[in-house]
Amino acid sequence: MADSAPPRPLQEDRPVYVIGGGPGGLSAAAALRARGVRAVVLEKSDRVAASWHGHYDRLRLHTTRRLSALPGLAIPRSFGRWVARDNVIRYLEKYAEFHELEIVTGVEVTRLERSTDGSGSGGSSGWLLHATGGRELTGRAVVIATGYNHTPHLPSWPGRDTYTGELRHAADYRNPTPYAGKDVLVVGVGNTGAEIAVDLIEGGAARVRLAVRTVPHIVRRSTLGWPAQLSGILCRRLPVSVVDRLSVPLARMSVPDLSAKGLPRPDTGLYSRANEGAIPVQDVGLLDAVRTGRVEPVAAVDSFEDGKVALADGSRIEPDAVIAATGYRRGLEDLVGGLGVLDGRGLPVVHGARTSAAAPGLHFTGFSNPISGMFRELGLDAAKIAKALSKG
């Protein structure tokens, strides 16, 4: 399935190179292969699904098994409705094997540039990939699928660098065992922070506080058998203002008011926030943990001072450990930063089948965080990209 040896010379047959061996890259390669287009997946680690191997043990897909399958291969029913991390890994490994994908591991692409056609006229006919080991690979097109959660981001809090307590990013969290009996502060109340907070308190932490800067929209993962993902799919067809209005009474019916516990209802629209990249938090136990006082919401982190954590409300606390669920960067600047294809936030200006006028043949997938489900959207993107490139 994978070959970590130096790649064969590929300049002559000029395949489509797919950068990244996660679900986005694998689905794009499979869709291309199904249309008779040779695709070579370049993965910097030694295996596919590398990022999933690094996720915390408790993690499950927040989208249903049926709606999370990538094109061409269903997820086994035996994996259950909410697929566990280890089974996601098994599925992705099987997916690569089933589709007989051409995967080269241990190769990191560091920079892309347009390649010329050799006619001396300055014409362009593809892409030159600079990779580790001095490799220079030429492909007629490139699909970048390095992932939405690429580079852990730790805010530059004042005093952070001199803080002597335990501070780590959520990317380094695996399970609650090291925190048994400890006082832990989790910073950030996205899906990762919420789930880690619940995991900690259920796993024996003595106290868990959750630092909240922006109150999130919290939705039930499933209500009377109806998954939140289906609502997300339907919402994508409606105007933002309509979804914002409809979500208010639905939230009041399904989610308790926890204002007295430090977690008030948000005063921003659900879909408006989602369009800005802040998808709703799917409840996997947080609501009950806050309601019963086992997880305590506190003010946002302001700084680190004298070995303590200073919060935005002026209080200071001294936890045994701080876990920062503060998000990720896409990490695309070094790779394509000089091509004019990124916006001010470092995100691609176009994605899927569309390409920038400044970079024809350069496609991006997996750089949004849709409420309809990441795996589902990756599959849709893959089909569109393959269709566009099969015409080339």
mmCIF file of C-alpha atoms in Angstrom:
data_model
loop_
_atom_site.group_PDB
_atom_site.id
_atom_site.type_symbol
_atom_site.label_atom_id
_atom_site.label_comp_id
_atom_site.label_asym_id
_atom_site.label_seq_id
_atom_site.Cartn_x
_atom_site.Cartn_y
_atom_site.Cartn_z
ATOM 1 C CA MET A 1 0.000 0.000 0.000
ATOM 2 C CA ALA A 2 2.799 2.409 0.805
ATOM 3 C CA ASP A 3 6.412 2.717 -0.184
ATOM 4 C CA SER A 4 8.832 4.771 1.889
ATOM 5 C CA ALA A 5 11.761 4.233 -0.514
ATOM 6 C CA PRO A 6 12.837 7.081 -2.826
ATOM 7 C CA PRO A 7 10.100 7.527 -5.437
ATOM 8 C CA ARG A 8 10.577 6.370 -9.004
ATOM 9 C CA PRO A 9 11.185 9.088 -11.604
ATOM 10 C CA LEU A 10 7.724 10.445 -12.269
ATOM 11 C CA GLN A 11 8.461 13.510 -14.322
ATOM 12 C CA GLU A 12 7.724 11.841 -17.647
ATOM 13 C CA ASP A 13 4.217 10.573 -17.006
ATOM 14 C CA ARG A 14 3.259 13.684 -15.022
ATOM 15 C CA PRO A 15 0.611 12.389 -12.620
ATOM 16 C CA VAL A 16 -1.660 14.433 -10.412
ATOM 17 C CA TYR A 17 0.072 14.723 -7.063
ATOM 18 C CA VAL A 18 -2.084 14.636 -3.961
ATOM 19 C CA ILE A 19 -0.368 16.079 -0.901
ATOM 20 C CA GLY A 20 -1.624 14.470 2.307
ATOM 21 C CA GLY A 21 -2.617 10.888 3.149
ATOM 22 C CA GLY A 22 -5.643 11.650 5.324
ATOM 23 C CA PRO A 23 -9.311 11.283 4.348
ATOM 24 C CA GLY A 24 -9.200 14.265 1.976
ATOM 25 C CA GLY A 25 -6.165 13.071 0.092
ATOM 26 C CA LEU A 26 -7.273 9.451 -0.069
ATOM 27 C CA SER A 27 -10.752 10.301 -1.327
ATOM 28 C CA ALA A 28 -9.350 12.667 -3.974
ATOM 29 C CA ALA A 29 -6.899 10.015 -5.185
ATOM 30 C CA ALA A 30 -9.621 7.358 -5.323
ATOM 31 C CA ALA A 31 -11.956 9.633 -7.280
ATOM 32 C CA LEU A 32 -9.177 10.473 -9.742
ATOM 33 C CA ARG A 33 -8.264 6.818 -10.186
ATOM 34 C CA ALA A 34 -11.919 5.963 -10.838
ATOM 35 C CA ARG A 35 -11.812 8.415 -13.766
ATOM 36 C CA GLY A 36 -8.640 6.946 -15.170
ATOM 37 C CA VAL A 37 -6.353 9.701 -13.903
ATOM 38 C CA ARG A 38 -3.095 8.614 -12.293
ATOM 39 C CA ALA A 39 -2.824 10.109 -8.814
ATOM 40 C CA VAL A 40 0.164 9.770 -6.495
ATOM 41 C CA VAL A 41 -0.392 10.514 -2.809
ATOM 42 C CA LEU A 42 2.587 12.054 -1.012
ATOM 43 C CA GLU A 43 2.433 11.631 2.767
ATOM 44 C CA LYS A 44 5.124 13.100 5.014
ATOM 45 C CA SER A 45 4.671 10.547 7.803
ATOM 46 C CA ASP A 46 5.241 6.807 7.568
ATOM 47 C CA ARG A 47 1.556 5.870 7.225
ATOM 48 C CA VAL A 48 -1.821 7.031 6.046
ATOM 49 C CA ALA A 49 -4.262 8.633 8.498
ATOM 50 C CA ALA A 50 -1.321 9.935 10.533
ATOM 51 C CA SER A 51 -3.304 12.741 12.163
ATOM 52 C CA TRP A 52 -5.973 10.295 13.315
ATOM 53 C CA HIS A 53 -3.320 8.211 15.046
ATOM 54 C CA GLY A 54 -2.486 11.325 17.064
ATOM 55 C CA HIS A 55 -6.010 12.176 18.229
ATOM 56 C CA TYR A 56 -7.121 11.540 21.802
ATOM 57 C CA ASP A 57 -8.359 8.064 22.658
ATOM 58 C CA ARG A 58 -11.966 8.995 23.403
ATOM 59 C CA LEU A 59 -12.627 10.643 20.048
ATOM 60 C CA ARG A 60 -15.482 9.489 17.863
ATOM 61 C CA LEU A 61 -16.826 10.942 14.669
ATOM 62 C CA HIS A 62 -19.572 13.427 15.469
ATOM 63 C CA THR A 63 -21.162 12.526 12.156
ATOM 64 C CA THR A 64 -22.989 9.289 11.490
ATOM 65 C CA ARG A 65 -21.342 6.245 9.992
ATOM 66 C CA ARG A 66 -23.681 6.261 7.005
ATOM 67 C CA LEU A 67 -23.048 9.913 6.166
ATOM 68 C CA SER A 68 -19.295 9.779 6.776
ATOM 69 C CA ALA A 69 -18.234 7.152 4.245
ATOM 70 C CA LEU A 70 -15.840 8.307 1.538
ATOM 71 C CA PRO A 71 -16.698 7.601 -2.122
ATOM 72 C CA GLY A 72 -16.523 3.985 -3.162
ATOM 73 C CA LEU A 73 -16.420 2.201 0.186
ATOM 74 C CA ALA A 74 -18.982 2.061 3.001
ATOM 75 C CA ILE A 75 -17.931 2.144 6.640
ATOM 76 C CA PRO A 76 -18.695 -1.274 8.187
ATOM 77 C CA ARG A 77 -21.929 -1.462 10.183
ATOM 78 C CA SER A 78 -19.996 -3.200 12.950
ATOM 79 C CA PHE A 79 -18.253 0.112 13.694
ATOM 80 C CA GLY A 80 -21.499 1.508 15.097
ATOM 81 C CA ARG A 81 -23.319 4.754 14.435
ATOM 82 C CA TRP A 82 -20.617 7.016 15.911
ATOM 83 C CA VAL A 83 -17.319 5.619 14.684
ATOM 84 C CA ALA A 84 -14.463 5.473 17.199
ATOM 85 C CA ARG A 85 -11.018 6.850 16.387
ATOM 86 C CA ASP A 86 -9.340 3.463 16.006
ATOM 87 C CA ASN A 87 -12.060 2.312 13.627
ATOM 88 C CA VAL A 88 -11.697 5.485 11.575
ATOM 89 C CA ILE A 89 -8.026 4.581 11.187
ATOM 90 C CA ARG A 90 -8.904 1.020 10.170
ATOM 91 C CA TYR A 91 -11.402 2.338 7.639
ATOM 92 C CA LEU A 92 -8.930 4.765 6.058
ATOM 93 C CA GLU A 93 -6.238 2.070 5.826
ATOM 94 C CA LYS A 94 -8.736 -0.291 4.214
ATOM 95 C CA TYR A 95 -9.870 2.505 1.885
ATOM 96 C CA ALA A 96 -6.350 2.981 0.529
ATOM 97 C CA GLU A 97 -5.941 -0.777 0.061
ATOM 98 C CA PHE A 98 -9.373 -1.282 -1.493
ATOM 99 C CA HIS A 99 -8.833 1.425 -4.107
ATOM 100 C CA GLU A 100 -5.235 0.302 -4.748
ATOM 101 C CA LEU A 101 -3.985 3.826 -4.264
ATOM 102 C CA GLU A 102 -0.431 4.786 -5.171
ATOM 103 C CA ILE A 103 0.990 6.189 -1.941
ATOM 104 C CA VAL A 104 4.531 7.319 -1.195
ATOM 105 C CA THR A 105 5.255 7.846 2.494
ATOM 106 C CA GLY A 106 8.092 9.695 4.170
ATOM 107 C CA VAL A 107 8.025 12.506 1.607
ATOM 108 C CA GLU A 108 7.158 16.044 2.647
ATOM 109 C CA VAL A 109 6.498 18.634 -0.037
ATOM 110 C CA THR A 110 8.018 21.910 1.098
ATOM 111 C CA ARG A 111 7.270 24.254 -1.792
ATOM 112 C CA LEU A 112 5.300 24.432 -5.030
ATOM 113 C CA GLU A 113 6.030 26.441 -8.130
ATOM 114 C CA ARG A 114 4.731 26.516 -11.675
ATOM 115 C CA SER A 115 6.733 24.407 -14.122
ATOM 116 C CA THR A 116 7.457 25.485 -17.681
ATOM 117 C CA ASP A 117 6.827 23.480 -20.773
ATOM 118 C CA GLY A 118 10.406 23.654 -21.965
ATOM 119 C CA SER A 119 9.517 25.507 -25.152
ATOM 120 C CA GLY A 120 11.480 28.545 -24.127
ATOM 121 C CA SER A 121 8.387 30.709 -24.426
ATOM 122 C CA GLY A 122 7.786 30.830 -20.705
ATOM 123 C CA GLY A 123 4.652 28.757 -21.046
ATOM 124 C CA SER A 124 3.398 26.709 -18.135
ATOM 125 C CA SER A 125 2.341 23.093 -18.189
ATOM 126 C CA GLY A 126 2.072 21.961 -14.627
ATOM 127 C CA TRP A 127 3.663 22.085 -11.209
ATOM 128 C CA LEU A 128 7.103 21.524 -9.771
ATOM 129 C CA LEU A 129 7.092 20.065 -6.265
ATOM 130 C CA HIS A 130 10.144 20.552 -4.068
ATOM 131 C CA ALA A 131 10.260 17.780 -1.480
ATOM 132 C CA THR A 132 12.491 16.323 1.202
ATOM 133 C CA GLY A 133 15.607 14.497 0.133
ATOM 134 C CA GLY A 134 16.199 16.971 -2.671
ATOM 135 C CA ARG A 135 13.345 15.556 -4.726
ATOM 136 C CA GLU A 136 11.880 17.605 -7.538
ATOM 137 C CA LEU A 137 8.675 16.124 -8.899
ATOM 138 C CA THR A 138 6.680 17.419 -11.834
ATOM 139 C CA GLY A 139 2.943 16.892 -12.041
ATOM 140 C CA ARG A 140 0.296 18.247 -14.336
ATOM 141 C CA ALA A 141 -1.856 19.213 -11.341
ATOM 142 C CA VAL A 142 -1.715 19.197 -7.542
ATOM 143 C CA VAL A 143 -4.365 18.589 -4.898
ATOM 144 C CA ILE A 144 -3.454 19.902 -1.446
ATOM 145 C CA ALA A 145 -5.172 17.937 1.317
ATOM 146 C CA THR A 146 -2.917 18.553 4.302
ATOM 147 C CA GLY A 147 -5.823 19.143 6.635
ATOM 148 C CA TYR A 148 -7.774 21.802 8.504
ATOM 149 C CA ASN A 149 -6.067 20.899 11.786
ATOM 150 C CA HIS A 150 -2.460 20.986 10.631
ATOM 151 C CA THR A 151 -0.330 23.009 13.054
ATOM 152 C CA PRO A 152 -1.314 23.363 16.759
ATOM 153 C CA HIS A 153 -1.842 26.988 17.737
ATOM 154 C CA LEU A 154 -0.951 28.191 21.223
ATOM 155 C CA PRO A 155 -1.878 31.844 21.864
ATOM 156 C CA SER A 156 0.891 34.259 22.815
ATOM 157 C CA TRP A 157 -0.472 34.909 26.286
ATOM 158 C CA PRO A 158 1.639 37.346 28.323
ATOM 159 C CA GLY A 159 3.844 35.334 30.674
ATOM 160 C CA ARG A 160 3.348 32.102 28.760
ATOM 161 C CA ASP A 161 7.022 31.522 28.056
ATOM 162 C CA THR A 162 8.032 31.890 31.708
ATOM 163 C CA TYR A 163 5.123 29.904 33.155
ATOM 164 C CA THR A 164 6.541 27.062 35.236
ATOM 165 C CA GLY A 165 3.349 25.004 35.463
ATOM 166 C CA GLU A 166 2.279 22.268 33.067
ATOM 167 C CA LEU A 167 0.950 23.775 29.849
ATOM 168 C CA ARG A 168 0.293 21.756 26.721
ATOM 169 C CA HIS A 169 -1.794 21.940 23.584
ATOM 170 C CA ALA A 170 -4.761 19.607 23.199
ATOM 171 C CA ALA A 171 -2.904 17.964 20.301
ATOM 172 C CA ASP A 172 -0.701 16.314 22.954
ATOM 173 C CA TYR A 173 -3.620 15.031 25.045
ATOM 174 C CA ARG A 174 -4.398 11.322 24.786
ATOM 175 C CA ASN A 175 -6.400 10.236 27.844
ATOM 176 C CA PRO A 176 -7.160 11.317 31.433
ATOM 177 C CA THR A 177 -4.840 8.855 33.179
ATOM 178 C CA PRO A 178 -1.979 11.349 33.822
ATOM 179 C CA TYR A 179 -4.475 13.822 35.330
ATOM 180 C CA ALA A 180 -6.137 11.572 37.897
ATOM 181 C CA GLY A 181 -6.578 13.489 41.151
ATOM 182 C CA LYS A 182 -5.385 16.768 39.583
ATOM 183 C CA ASP A 183 -6.888 20.217 39.159
ATOM 184 C CA VAL A 184 -7.020 20.859 35.403
ATOM 185 C CA LEU A 185 -7.912 23.950 33.396
ATOM 186 C CA VAL A 186 -9.065 23.332 29.824
ATOM 187 C CA VAL A 187 -8.856 26.440 27.652
ATOM 188 C CA GLY A 188 -11.321 26.647 24.774
ATOM 189 C CA VAL A 189 -14.840 25.369 24.421
ATOM 190 C CA GLY A 190 -14.927 24.033 20.883
ATOM 191 C CA ASN A 191 -15.684 20.366 20.297
ATOM 192 C CA THR A 192 -12.188 19.310 21.354
ATOM 193 C CA GLY A 193 -12.096 21.338 24.560
ATOM 194 C CA ALA A 194 -15.608 20.274 25.542
ATOM 195 C CA GLU A 195 -14.875 16.604 25.020
ATOM 196 C CA ILE A 196 -11.523 16.694 26.798
ATOM 197 C CA ALA A 197 -13.150 18.400 29.802
ATOM 198 C CA VAL A 198 -15.731 15.607 30.014
ATOM 199 C CA ASP A 199 -13.069 12.953 29.497
ATOM 200 C CA LEU A 200 -11.003 14.382 32.347
ATOM 201 C CA ILE A 201 -13.804 14.503 34.891
ATOM 202 C CA GLU A 202 -15.019 11.031 33.966
ATOM 203 C CA GLY A 203 -11.430 9.770 34.112
ATOM 204 C CA GLY A 204 -10.717 10.834 37.676
ATOM 205 C CA ALA A 205 -9.490 14.438 37.602
ATOM 206 C CA ALA A 206 -10.176 16.104 40.955
ATOM 207 C CA ARG A 207 -11.380 19.356 39.415
ATOM 208 C CA VAL A 208 -11.976 20.524 35.854
ATOM 209 C CA ARG A 209 -12.495 24.132 34.853
ATOM 210 C CA LEU A 210 -13.261 25.229 31.317
ATOM 211 C CA ALA A 211 -12.087 28.683 30.217
ATOM 212 C CA VAL A 212 -14.649 30.248 27.859
ATOM 213 C CA ARG A 213 -13.881 33.288 25.726
ATOM 214 C CA THR A 214 -16.850 33.097 23.347
ATOM 215 C CA VAL A 215 -19.955 31.205 24.426
ATOM 216 C CA PRO A 216 -20.551 28.395 21.910
ATOM 217 C CA HIS A 217 -23.715 27.098 20.347
ATOM 218 C CA ILE A 218 -24.254 23.625 21.774
ATOM 219 C CA VAL A 219 -26.432 21.088 19.981
ATOM 220 C CA ARG A 220 -27.484 17.562 20.797
ATOM 221 C CA ARG A 221 -25.595 15.055 18.684
ATOM 222 C CA SER A 222 -28.883 13.285 18.075
ATOM 223 C CA THR A 223 -32.477 14.081 19.063
ATOM 224 C CA LEU A 224 -35.066 11.294 18.888
ATOM 225 C CA GLY A 225 -32.814 9.507 16.436
ATOM 226 C CA TRP A 226 -32.354 12.549 14.190
ATOM 227 C CA PRO A 227 -28.628 13.389 13.980
ATOM 228 C CA ALA A 228 -27.511 17.008 14.110
ATOM 229 C CA GLN A 229 -25.543 16.345 10.937
ATOM 230 C CA LEU A 230 -28.741 15.960 8.924
ATOM 231 C CA SER A 231 -29.903 19.335 10.179
ATOM 232 C CA GLY A 232 -26.539 20.742 9.127
ATOM 233 C CA ILE A 233 -26.957 19.339 5.622
ATOM 234 C CA LEU A 234 -30.419 20.860 5.303
ATOM 235 C CA CYS A 235 -29.228 24.188 6.704
ATOM 236 C CA ARG A 236 -26.668 24.579 3.957
ATOM 237 C CA ARG A 237 -29.537 25.048 1.491
ATOM 238 C CA LEU A 238 -31.167 27.830 3.514
ATOM 239 C CA PRO A 239 -30.267 31.514 3.923
ATOM 240 C CA VAL A 240 -28.061 32.253 6.923
ATOM 241 C CA SER A 241 -30.616 34.581 8.502
ATOM 242 C CA VAL A 242 -33.346 31.930 8.320
ATOM 243 C CA VAL A 243 -31.196 29.297 10.023
ATOM 244 C CA ASP A 244 -30.168 31.783 12.709
ATOM 245 C CA ARG A 245 -33.821 32.493 13.519
ATOM 246 C CA LEU A 246 -34.916 28.848 13.462
ATOM 247 C CA SER A 247 -32.066 27.728 15.707
ATOM 248 C CA VAL A 248 -33.176 29.926 18.630
ATOM 249 C CA PRO A 249 -36.437 28.128 19.571
ATOM 250 C CA LEU A 250 -34.880 24.743 18.793
ATOM 251 C CA ALA A 251 -32.023 25.454 21.187
ATOM 252 C CA ARG A 252 -34.428 26.541 23.932
ATOM 253 C CA MET A 253 -36.346 23.280 23.579
ATOM 254 C CA SER A 254 -33.349 20.952 23.502
ATOM 255 C CA VAL A 255 -30.575 22.638 25.491
ATOM 256 C CA PRO A 256 -30.971 23.758 29.129
ATOM 257 C CA ASP A 257 -30.174 27.303 30.188
ATOM 258 C CA LEU A 258 -26.917 27.047 32.119
ATOM 259 C CA SER A 259 -26.430 30.774 32.715
ATOM 260 C CA ALA A 260 -26.363 30.225 36.470
ATOM 261 C CA LYS A 261 -23.523 27.754 35.973
ATOM 262 C CA GLY A 262 -21.445 30.181 33.920
ATOM 263 C CA LEU A 263 -22.461 29.001 30.465
ATOM 264 C CA PRO A 264 -25.171 31.368 29.130
ATOM 265 C CA ARG A 265 -26.895 31.066 25.801
ATOM 266 C CA PRO A 266 -24.957 32.677 22.939
ATOM 267 C CA ASP A 267 -26.202 36.001 21.592
ATOM 268 C CA THR A 268 -24.963 35.352 18.041
ATOM 269 C CA GLY A 269 -26.597 33.386 15.251
ATOM 270 C CA LEU A 270 -25.717 29.705 14.943
ATOM 271 C CA TYR A 271 -25.195 29.679 11.181
ATOM 272 C CA SER A 272 -23.538 33.094 11.169
ATOM 273 C CA ARG A 273 -20.949 31.750 13.585
ATOM 274 C CA ALA A 274 -20.578 28.554 11.556
ATOM 275 C CA ASN A 275 -19.817 30.560 8.434
ATOM 276 C CA GLU A 276 -17.033 32.253 10.377
ATOM 277 C CA GLY A 277 -15.530 28.857 11.162
ATOM 278 C CA ALA A 278 -17.010 28.264 14.634
ATOM 279 C CA ILE A 279 -19.188 25.205 14.197
ATOM 280 C CA PRO A 280 -21.594 24.219 17.004
ATOM 281 C CA VAL A 281 -20.347 22.044 19.835
ATOM 282 C CA GLN A 282 -21.966 18.628 19.738
ATOM 283 C CA ASP A 283 -22.866 17.550 23.232
ATOM 284 C CA VAL A 284 -21.134 14.363 24.355
ATOM 285 C CA GLY A 285 -21.684 14.954 28.053
ATOM 286 C CA LEU A 286 -20.715 18.605 28.602
ATOM 287 C CA LEU A 287 -24.231 19.871 29.309
ATOM 288 C CA ASP A 288 -24.773 17.354 32.089
ATOM 289 C CA ALA A 289 -21.267 17.882 33.482
ATOM 290 C CA VAL A 290 -21.819 21.656 33.696
ATOM 291 C CA ARG A 291 -25.354 21.259 35.055
ATOM 292 C CA THR A 292 -24.125 19.029 37.882
ATOM 293 C CA GLY A 293 -21.089 21.212 38.630
ATOM 294 C CA ARG A 294 -18.506 18.619 37.649
ATOM 295 C CA VAL A 295 -17.118 20.904 34.936
ATOM 296 C CA GLU A 296 -16.909 24.576 35.922
ATOM 297 C CA PRO A 297 -16.945 27.262 33.212
ATOM 298 C CA VAL A 298 -14.669 30.199 34.026
ATOM 299 C CA ALA A 299 -13.571 33.386 32.265
ATOM 300 C CA ALA A 300 -11.100 33.363 29.395
ATOM 301 C CA VAL A 301 -7.368 33.171 30.038
ATOM 302 C CA ASP A 302 -5.770 36.615 30.048
ATOM 303 C CA SER A 303 -2.161 35.895 31.029
ATOM 304 C CA PHE A 304 0.184 33.850 33.190
ATOM 305 C CA GLU A 305 1.563 35.594 36.263
ATOM 306 C CA ASP A 306 3.744 34.312 39.116
ATOM 307 C CA GLY A 307 2.965 30.695 38.384
ATOM 308 C CA LYS A 308 -0.768 31.363 38.248
ATOM 309 C CA VAL A 309 -3.303 31.778 35.472
ATOM 310 C CA ALA A 310 -4.907 35.212 35.311
ATOM 311 C CA LEU A 311 -8.445 35.206 33.943
ATOM 312 C CA ALA A 312 -10.276 37.956 32.086
ATOM 313 C CA ASP A 313 -12.567 38.643 35.054
ATOM 314 C CA GLY A 314 -9.575 39.553 37.244
ATOM 315 C CA SER A 315 -9.418 36.292 39.172
ATOM 316 C CA ARG A 316 -6.319 34.107 39.440
ATOM 317 C CA ILE A 317 -6.232 30.352 39.676
ATOM 318 C CA GLU A 318 -3.438 27.842 40.157
ATOM 319 C CA PRO A 319 -4.314 24.580 38.401
ATOM 320 C CA ASP A 320 -1.989 21.606 38.315
ATOM 321 C CA ALA A 321 -2.183 21.492 34.536
ATOM 322 C CA VAL A 322 -3.449 23.624 31.654
ATOM 323 C CA ILE A 323 -4.619 22.023 28.415
ATOM 324 C CA ALA A 324 -5.082 24.532 25.593
ATOM 325 C CA ALA A 325 -7.751 23.474 23.105
ATOM 326 C CA THR A 326 -7.035 26.640 21.168
ATOM 327 C CA GLY A 327 -7.201 25.408 17.613
ATOM 328 C CA TYR A 328 -4.857 24.928 14.708
ATOM 329 C CA ARG A 329 -3.316 26.777 11.802
ATOM 330 C CA ARG A 330 -3.515 25.458 8.266
ATOM 331 C CA GLY A 331 0.259 25.794 7.745
ATOM 332 C CA LEU A 332 0.049 26.580 4.020
ATOM 333 C CA GLU A 333 2.223 29.694 3.904
ATOM 334 C CA ASP A 334 5.553 27.975 3.277
ATOM 335 C CA LEU A 335 4.030 25.641 0.721
ATOM 336 C CA VAL A 336 2.074 28.098 -1.445
ATOM 337 C CA GLY A 337 2.411 31.458 0.266
ATOM 338 C CA GLY A 338 3.987 33.171 -2.718
ATOM 339 C CA LEU A 339 1.357 32.103 -5.238
ATOM 340 C CA GLY A 340 -1.444 34.491 -4.290
ATOM 341 C CA VAL A 341 -3.862 31.669 -3.437
ATOM 342 C CA LEU A 342 -4.356 32.360 0.290
ATOM 343 C CA ASP A 343 -6.499 34.932 2.042
ATOM 344 C CA GLY A 344 -5.509 36.997 5.078
ATOM 345 C CA ARG A 345 -6.294 34.105 7.411
ATOM 346 C CA GLY A 346 -4.050 31.693 5.551
ATOM 347 C CA LEU A 347 -6.980 29.836 3.979
ATOM 348 C CA PRO A 348 -7.323 29.030 0.262
ATOM 349 C CA VAL A 349 -9.335 31.634 -1.628
ATOM 350 C CA VAL A 350 -10.994 28.845 -3.618
ATOM 351 C CA HIS A 351 -11.420 25.143 -2.953
ATOM 352 C CA GLY A 352 -12.720 21.960 -4.514
ATOM 353 C CA ALA A 353 -13.077 21.960 -8.294
ATOM 354 C CA ARG A 354 -12.341 25.661 -8.613
ATOM 355 C CA THR A 355 -8.810 26.957 -9.009
ATOM 356 C CA SER A 356 -7.330 30.426 -8.777
ATOM 357 C CA ALA A 357 -6.591 32.236 -12.023
ATOM 358 C CA ALA A 358 -3.071 32.694 -10.704
ATOM 359 C CA ALA A 359 -2.636 28.955 -10.136
ATOM 360 C CA PRO A 360 -4.578 26.767 -12.587
ATOM 361 C CA GLY A 361 -4.369 23.097 -11.763
ATOM 362 C CA LEU A 362 -3.856 23.713 -8.045
ATOM 363 C CA HIS A 363 -6.770 22.394 -5.982
ATOM 364 C CA PHE A 364 -7.488 22.473 -2.251
ATOM 365 C CA THR A 365 -9.741 20.213 -0.209
ATOM 366 C CA GLY A 366 -10.498 19.984 3.512
ATOM 367 C CA PHE A 367 -9.809 23.580 4.506
ATOM 368 C CA SER A 368 -13.251 24.410 5.835
ATOM 369 C CA ASN A 369 -15.125 23.150 8.875
ATOM 370 C CA PRO A 370 -18.658 22.495 7.564
ATOM 371 C CA ILE A 371 -21.639 21.819 9.798
ATOM 372 C CA SER A 372 -22.704 19.147 7.318
ATOM 373 C CA GLY A 373 -19.723 16.962 8.217
ATOM 374 C CA MET A 374 -16.075 17.040 7.176
ATOM 375 C CA PHE A 375 -15.897 13.515 5.717
ATOM 376 C CA ARG A 376 -19.053 14.063 3.688
ATOM 377 C CA GLU A 377 -17.767 17.312 2.219
ATOM 378 C CA LEU A 378 -14.368 15.770 1.457
ATOM 379 C CA GLY A 379 -16.128 13.094 -0.572
ATOM 380 C CA LEU A 380 -18.143 15.673 -2.496
ATOM 381 C CA ASP A 381 -15.018 17.743 -3.137
ATOM 382 C CA ALA A 382 -13.132 14.673 -4.354
ATOM 383 C CA ALA A 383 -15.730 13.894 -7.006
ATOM 384 C CA LYS A 384 -15.751 17.494 -8.246
ATOM 385 C CA ILE A 385 -11.965 17.729 -8.371
ATOM 386 C CA ALA A 386 -11.698 14.428 -10.245
ATOM 387 C CA LYS A 387 -14.301 15.528 -12.760
ATOM 388 C CA ALA A 388 -12.469 18.800 -13.381
ATOM 389 C CA LEU A 389 -9.057 17.144 -13.786
ATOM 390 C CA SER A 390 -10.310 14.295 -15.965
ATOM 391 C CA LYS A 391 -11.189 16.900 -18.566
ATOM 392 C CA GLY A 392 -7.636 18.222 -18.624
#
